PDB file of C-alpha atoms and ligand atoms in Angstrom:
ATOM      1  CA  MET G   1       4.747   2.277 -24.250  1.00 55.00           C
ATOM      2  CA  ASN G   2       4.785   1.442 -20.586  1.00 67.00           C
ATOM      3  CA  SER G   3       1.744  -0.072 -19.005  1.00 89.00           C
ATOM      4  CA  PHE G   4       0.186   1.634 -16.024  1.00 96.00           C
ATOM      5  CA  ILE G   5       0.792  -0.241 -12.816  1.00 97.00           C
ATOM      6  CA  ASP G   6      -1.982  -0.214 -10.237  1.00 97.00           C
ATOM      7  CA  PHE G   7      -0.381  -1.162  -6.908  1.00 97.00           C
ATOM      8  CA  HIS G   8      -3.617  -2.023  -5.120  1.00 96.00           C
ATOM      9  CA  THR G   9      -7.006  -2.654  -6.637  1.00 95.00           C
ATOM     10  CA  HIS G  10     -10.182  -4.650  -6.252  1.00 94.00           C
ATOM     11  CA  HIS G  11     -10.806  -4.713 -10.029  1.00 91.00           C
ATOM     12  CA  PRO G  12      -9.233  -7.029 -12.636  1.00 89.00           C
ATOM     13  CA  SER G  13      -6.883  -5.376 -15.128  1.00 88.00           C
ATOM     14  CA  ARG G  14      -7.978  -3.585 -18.284  1.00 87.00           C
ATOM     15  CA  GLU G  15      -5.910  -3.088 -21.413  1.00 89.00           C
ATOM     16  CA  GLY G  16      -2.646  -1.296 -20.730  1.00 91.00           C
ATOM     17  CA  GLU G  17      -2.809  -1.935 -16.986  1.00 92.00           C
ATOM     18  CA  VAL G  18      -0.779  -4.172 -14.723  1.00 93.00           C
ATOM     19  CA  VAL G  19      -2.660  -4.615 -11.476  1.00 93.00           C
ATOM     20  CA  ILE G  20      -1.985  -6.027  -8.069  1.00 94.00           C
ATOM     21  CA  LEU G  21      -5.350  -7.502  -7.369  1.00 94.00           C
ATOM     22  CA  ASN G  22      -6.546  -7.715  -3.789  1.00 93.00           C
ATOM     23  CA  GLY G  23      -7.611 -11.241  -2.893  1.00 91.00           C
ATOM     24  CA  THR G  24      -5.682 -12.757  -5.834  1.00 92.00           C
ATOM     25  CA  ASP G  25      -2.147 -11.326  -5.863  1.00 94.00           C
ATOM     26  CA  THR G  26      -2.235 -10.185  -2.249  1.00 94.00           C
ATOM     27  CA  TRP G  27      -3.918 -11.795   0.714  1.00 94.00           C
ATOM     28  CA  GLY G  28      -4.541 -10.573   4.198  1.00 94.00           C
ATOM     29  CA  ALA G  29      -6.902 -10.296   7.152  1.00 94.00           C
ATOM     30  CA  HIS G  30      -8.350  -6.776   6.898  1.00 95.00           C
ATOM     31  CA  PRO G  31      -9.006  -4.956  10.195  1.00 96.00           C
ATOM     32  CA  TRP G  32     -12.686  -4.538   9.215  1.00 96.00           C
ATOM     33  CA  ASN G  33     -13.074  -8.313   9.154  1.00 94.00           C
ATOM     34  CA  PRO G  34      -9.870 -10.005  10.310  1.00 92.00           C
ATOM     35  CA  VAL G  35     -10.433 -13.486   8.957  1.00 92.00           C
ATOM     36  CA  PHE G  36      -7.234 -15.230   7.895  1.00 93.00           C
ATOM     37  CA  PRO G  37      -7.079 -16.685   4.384  1.00 90.00           C
ATOM     38  CA  PRO G  38      -5.623 -20.175   3.980  1.00 90.00           C
ATOM     39  CA  ILE G  39      -1.896 -20.164   4.684  1.00 89.00           C
ATOM     40  CA  GLU G  40      -1.078 -21.401   1.149  1.00 90.00           C
ATOM     41  CA  HIS G  41      -2.582 -18.180  -0.278  1.00 89.00           C
ATOM     42  CA  LEU G  42      -0.405 -16.100   2.028  1.00 87.00           C
ATOM     43  CA  SER G  43       2.746 -18.041   1.221  1.00 89.00           C
ATOM     44  CA  LYS G  44       2.200 -17.589  -2.555  1.00 90.00           C
ATOM     45  CA  ALA G  45       1.076 -13.941  -2.449  1.00 94.00           C
ATOM     46  CA  LEU G  46       3.054 -11.015  -3.883  1.00 95.00           C
ATOM     47  CA  ALA G  47       2.452  -9.201  -0.614  1.00 96.00           C
ATOM     48  CA  ILE G  48       0.669  -9.677   2.708  1.00 97.00           C
ATOM     49  CA  GLY G  49      -2.375  -7.433   3.235  1.00 95.00           C
ATOM     50  CA  GLU G  50      -4.347  -5.365   3.380  1.00 95.00           C
ATOM     51  CA  CYS G  51      -3.742  -5.552   7.082  1.00 97.00           C
ATOM     52  CA  GLY G  52      -3.311  -3.050   9.850  1.00 98.00           C
ATOM     53  CA  LEU G  53      -5.286  -1.013  12.338  1.00 98.00           C
ATOM     54  CA  ASP G  54      -8.433   1.091  12.031  1.00 98.00           C
ATOM     55  CA  ARG G  55      -9.642   3.027  15.061  1.00 97.00           C
ATOM     56  CA  LEU G  56     -12.898   3.946  13.290  1.00 96.00           C
ATOM     57  CA  CYS G  57     -14.149   0.413  12.608  1.00 96.00           C
ATOM     58  CA  ASP G  58     -16.217  -1.905  14.806  1.00 96.00           C
ATOM     59  CA  THR G  59     -13.682  -4.731  15.193  1.00 97.00           C
ATOM     60  CA  PRO G  60     -12.366  -4.744  18.795  1.00 97.00           C
ATOM     61  CA  TYR G  61      -8.987  -3.009  18.799  1.00 98.00           C
ATOM     62  CA  GLU G  62      -7.308  -5.866  20.670  1.00 97.00           C
ATOM     63  CA  THR G  63      -8.426  -8.290  17.942  1.00 97.00           C
ATOM     64  CA  GLN G  64      -7.002  -5.949  15.295  1.00 98.00           C
ATOM     65  CA  LEU G  65      -3.671  -5.671  17.118  1.00 98.00           C
ATOM     66  CA  GLU G  66      -3.361  -9.431  17.352  1.00 97.00           C
ATOM     67  CA  ALA G  67      -4.227 -10.025  13.666  1.00 97.00           C
ATOM     68  CA  PHE G  68      -1.872  -7.274  12.533  1.00 98.00           C
ATOM     69  CA  ARG G  69       1.029  -8.561  14.631  1.00 98.00           C
ATOM     70  CA  ARG G  70       0.531 -12.039  13.216  1.00 97.00           C
ATOM     71  CA  GLN G  71       0.629 -10.681   9.644  1.00 97.00           C
ATOM     72  CA  ILE G  72       3.771  -8.640  10.340  1.00 98.00           C
ATOM     73  CA  ARG G  73       5.393 -11.915  11.384  1.00 98.00           C
ATOM     74  CA  LEU G  74       4.165 -13.693   8.226  1.00 96.00           C
ATOM     75  CA  SER G  75       5.495 -10.869   6.049  1.00 97.00           C
ATOM     76  CA  GLU G  76       8.905 -11.226   7.702  1.00 97.00           C
ATOM     77  CA  GLN G  77       8.831 -15.025   7.651  1.00 96.00           C
ATOM     78  CA  TYR G  78       7.980 -15.189   3.932  1.00 95.00           C
ATOM     79  CA  GLY G  79      10.086 -12.153   2.994  1.00 95.00           C
ATOM     80  CA  LYS G  80       7.149 -10.325   1.394  1.00 96.00           C
ATOM     81  CA  PRO G  81       6.086  -6.667   1.492  1.00 97.00           C
ATOM     82  CA  LEU G  82       3.130  -5.699   3.664  1.00 98.00           C
ATOM     83  CA  ILE G  83       0.169  -3.618   2.468  1.00 97.00           C
ATOM     84  CA  LEU G  84      -0.877  -1.419   5.335  1.00 98.00           C
ATOM     85  CA  HIS G  85      -4.365  -0.146   6.105  1.00 97.00           C
ATOM     86  CA  CYS G  86      -4.033   2.481   8.806  1.00 97.00           C
ATOM     87  CA  VAL G  87      -6.777   4.792  10.074  1.00 97.00           C
ATOM     88  CA  LYS G  88      -5.986   6.976  13.093  1.00 96.00           C
ATOM     89  CA  ALA G  89      -3.569   4.390  14.441  1.00 97.00           C
ATOM     90  CA  LEU G  90      -0.140   5.442  13.176  1.00 96.00           C
ATOM     91  CA  ASP G  91       1.349   5.482  16.697  1.00 97.00           C
ATOM     92  CA  ASP G  92       0.578   1.791  17.201  1.00 98.00           C
ATOM     93  CA  VAL G  93       1.619   0.884  13.638  1.00 98.00           C
ATOM     94  CA  LEU G  94       5.031   2.470  14.144  1.00 97.00           C
ATOM     95  CA  ARG G  95       5.374   0.870  17.584  1.00 98.00           C
ATOM     96  CA  LEU G  96       4.591  -2.623  16.249  1.00 98.00           C
ATOM     97  CA  GLN G  97       7.008  -2.169  13.351  1.00 98.00           C
ATOM     98  CA  LEU G  98       9.779  -1.560  15.899  1.00 98.00           C
ATOM     99  CA  GLU G  99       8.665  -4.243  18.369  1.00 98.00           C
ATOM    100  CA  GLU G 100       8.594  -6.869  15.625  1.00 98.00           C
ATOM    101  CA  ARG G 101      11.877  -5.571  14.138  1.00 98.00           C
ATOM    102  CA  ALA G 102      10.158  -5.630  10.752  1.00 98.00           C
ATOM    103  CA  ILE G 103      12.481  -5.046   7.804  1.00 97.00           C
ATOM    104  CA  GLN G 104      10.171  -5.888   4.884  1.00 97.00           C
ATOM    105  CA  PRO G 105       8.903  -2.862   2.928  1.00 97.00           C
ATOM    106  CA  TRP G 106       5.532  -1.584   4.093  1.00 98.00           C
ATOM    107  CA  ILE G 107       3.150   0.066   1.635  1.00 98.00           C
ATOM    108  CA  PHE G 108       0.897   2.655   3.277  1.00 98.00           C
ATOM    109  CA  HIS G 109      -2.163   2.174   1.090  1.00 97.00           C
ATOM    110  CA  ALA G 110      -4.742   4.900   0.283  1.00 96.00           C
ATOM    111  CA  PHE G 111      -2.649   7.599   1.916  1.00 97.00           C
ATOM    112  CA  ARG G 112      -4.654  10.795   2.447  1.00 97.00           C
ATOM    113  CA  GLY G 113      -2.471  12.478   5.041  1.00 96.00           C
ATOM    114  CA  LYS G 114      -0.425  15.639   4.949  1.00 96.00           C
ATOM    115  CA  PRO G 115       3.238  16.020   3.958  1.00 97.00           C
ATOM    116  CA  GLN G 116       4.424  16.037   7.609  1.00 95.00           C
ATOM    117  CA  GLN G 117       3.044  12.524   8.038  1.00 96.00           C
ATOM    118  CA  ILE G 118       4.912  11.339   4.935  1.00 97.00           C
ATOM    119  CA  ARG G 119       8.180  12.291   6.589  1.00 95.00           C
ATOM    120  CA  GLN G 120       7.390   9.980   9.511  1.00 95.00           C
ATOM    121  CA  LEU G 121       6.677   7.119   7.108  1.00 97.00           C
ATOM    122  CA  LEU G 122       9.824   7.708   5.068  1.00 97.00           C
ATOM    123  CA  LYS G 123      11.971   7.559   8.198  1.00 96.00           C
ATOM    124  CA  ARG G 124      10.609   4.051   8.661  1.00 96.00           C
ATOM    125  CA  GLY G 125      11.357   2.982   5.110  1.00 96.00           C
ATOM    126  CA  MET G 126       7.726   2.897   4.021  1.00 98.00           C
ATOM    127  CA  TYR G 127       6.274   3.397   0.557  1.00 98.00           C
ATOM    128  CA  VAL G 128       3.321   5.776   0.237  1.00 98.00           C
ATOM    129  CA  SER G 129       0.513   4.691  -2.090  1.00 98.00           C
ATOM    130  CA  PHE G 130      -1.872   7.355  -3.420  1.00 98.00           C
ATOM    131  CA  GLY G 131      -5.394   6.887  -4.763  1.00 98.00           C
ATOM    132  CA  PHE G 132      -7.988   9.169  -6.336  1.00 98.00           C
ATOM    133  CA  ARG G 133      -8.650  10.741  -2.918  1.00 97.00           C
ATOM    134  CA  HIS G 134      -5.440  12.367  -1.765  1.00 97.00           C
ATOM    135  CA  ASN G 135      -3.859  15.495  -0.389  1.00 98.00           C
ATOM    136  CA  THR G 136      -2.473  17.522  -3.282  1.00 98.00           C
ATOM    137  CA  GLU G 137       0.561  18.818  -1.389  1.00 98.00           C
ATOM    138  CA  SER G 138       1.425  15.278  -0.361  1.00 98.00           C
ATOM    139  CA  ILE G 139       1.404  14.139  -4.000  1.00 98.00           C
ATOM    140  CA  GLN G 140       3.700  17.042  -4.843  1.00 97.00           C
ATOM    141  CA  SER G 141       6.127  16.557  -1.978  1.00 96.00           C
ATOM    142  CA  CYS G 142       6.445  12.754  -1.749  1.00 98.00           C
ATOM    143  CA  PRO G 143       9.796  11.582  -3.167  1.00 98.00           C
ATOM    144  CA  ILE G 144       9.122   9.650  -6.365  1.00 98.00           C
ATOM    145  CA  GLU G 145      11.379   6.853  -5.055  1.00 98.00           C
ATOM    146  CA  ARG G 146       8.797   6.142  -2.348  1.00 98.00           C
ATOM    147  CA  MET G 147       5.584   6.832  -4.207  1.00 98.00           C
ATOM    148  CA  LEU G 148       3.026   4.358  -5.573  1.00 98.00           C
ATOM    149  CA  VAL G 149      -0.279   4.734  -7.437  1.00 98.00           C
ATOM    150  CA  GLU G 150      -3.449   2.718  -6.749  1.00 98.00           C
ATOM    151  CA  SER G 151      -7.140   2.748  -7.662  1.00 97.00           C
ATOM    152  CA  ASP G 152      -8.334   0.641  -4.680  1.00 96.00           C
ATOM    153  CA  GLU G 153     -12.135   0.342  -5.063  1.00 95.00           C
ATOM    154  CA  ASP G 154     -12.523   3.263  -7.451  1.00 96.00           C
ATOM    155  CA  PRO G 155     -13.812   1.991 -10.822  1.00 94.00           C
ATOM    156  CA  ARG G 156     -12.058   4.666 -12.912  1.00 95.00           C
ATOM    157  CA  PRO G 157      -9.104   3.558 -15.070  1.00 94.00           C
ATOM    158  CA  ILE G 158      -5.758   4.017 -13.328  1.00 96.00           C
ATOM    159  CA  ARG G 159      -4.522   6.021 -16.320  1.00 96.00           C
ATOM    160  CA  LEU G 160      -6.686   8.958 -15.168  1.00 97.00           C
ATOM    161  CA  LEU G 161      -4.874   9.005 -11.836  1.00 98.00           C
ATOM    162  CA  TYR G 162      -1.497   8.840 -13.596  1.00 98.00           C
ATOM    163  CA  GLU G 163      -2.551  11.855 -15.655  1.00 98.00           C
ATOM    164  CA  LYS G 164      -3.559  13.779 -12.549  1.00 98.00           C
ATOM    165  CA  ILE G 165      -0.414  12.933 -10.581  1.00 98.00           C
ATOM    166  CA  ALA G 166       1.862  13.649 -13.534  1.00 98.00           C
ATOM    167  CA  SER G 167       0.263  17.059 -13.946  1.00 98.00           C
ATOM    168  CA  LEU G 168       0.469  17.855 -10.200  1.00 98.00           C
ATOM    169  CA  ARG G 169       4.143  16.911 -10.206  1.00 98.00           C
ATOM    170  CA  GLN G 170       4.751  18.605 -13.553  1.00 97.00           C
ATOM    171  CA  MET G 171       6.228  15.503 -15.048  1.00 97.00           C
ATOM    172  CA  ASP G 172       5.580  13.481 -18.154  1.00 97.00           C
ATOM    173  CA  ILE G 173       3.066  10.633 -17.754  1.00 97.00           C
ATOM    174  CA  GLU G 174       5.463   8.208 -19.478  1.00 96.00           C
ATOM    175  CA  GLU G 175       8.164   9.170 -17.011  1.00 97.00           C
ATOM    176  CA  LEU G 176       5.762   8.523 -14.125  1.00 98.00           C
ATOM    177  CA  ALA G 177       4.909   5.123 -15.627  1.00 97.00           C
ATOM    178  CA  ARG G 178       8.636   4.287 -15.900  1.00 97.00           C
ATOM    179  CA  GLU G 179       9.164   5.276 -12.262  1.00 97.00           C
ATOM    180  CA  MET G 180       6.275   3.069 -11.147  1.00 98.00           C
ATOM    181  CA  ALA G 181       7.717   0.158 -13.142  1.00 96.00           C
ATOM    182  CA  CYS G 182      10.944   0.609 -11.132  1.00 96.00           C
ATOM    183  CA  ARG G 183       9.005   0.584  -7.847  1.00 97.00           C
ATOM    184  CA  TYR G 184       7.277  -2.615  -8.980  1.00 96.00           C
ATOM    185  CA  LYS G 185      10.620  -4.320  -9.619  1.00 95.00           C
ATOM    186  CA  GLU G 186      12.088  -3.192  -6.313  1.00 95.00           C
ATOM    187  CA  LEU G 187       9.097  -4.416  -4.353  1.00 96.00           C
ATOM    188  CA  PHE G 188       8.100  -7.622  -6.084  1.00 93.00           C
ATOM    189  CA  HIS G 189      11.201  -8.841  -7.959  1.00 85.00           C
ATOM    190  CA  PRO G 190       9.329 -10.220 -10.989  1.00 74.00           C
ATOM    191  CA  ARG G 191      11.301 -12.663 -13.135  1.00 63.00           C
TER     192      ARG G 191
HETATM  193 ZN1   ZN I   1      -8.432  -1.982  -0.852  1.00 70.86          ZN
END
């Protein structure tokens, strides 16, 4: 049986789960509190992030822009994917991606937007990561080749989210798990 991959979480793995643990496997300066971890953490991480822009948080927007730009450059320099936190700031995220000529895959984490927004992200080569809070139509319409599954801070086992997504997409849960294992290989090239 496949294990269930959790592409972004704040909880250590349970039986049958493979997790990408925030602050252990991935490191970043979050827009809520953009403090940079030691550079050796970043250089050894599976991915850079969470990082990005959040227009609803208290951190001055200029500070967020500067921290995000710096992490885009680190992601490119180290050749690692970037885990994106984006709240009401997609225009600036897309602009910075172009300005920095970023080619690493970006993972739009905790995506709650509508299907139209997914199309914009796909045009830019992004992966769309869905959590327990999501738009149902977006789950149904996102191409499986660009879709990821994450629990983030939700304490429920990731298997429950796999069950829900599989049922919404009318696919077998094992098939969904196999697809997610492919996404994991594409993104993180495990040996
Ligand atoms: Zn998180």
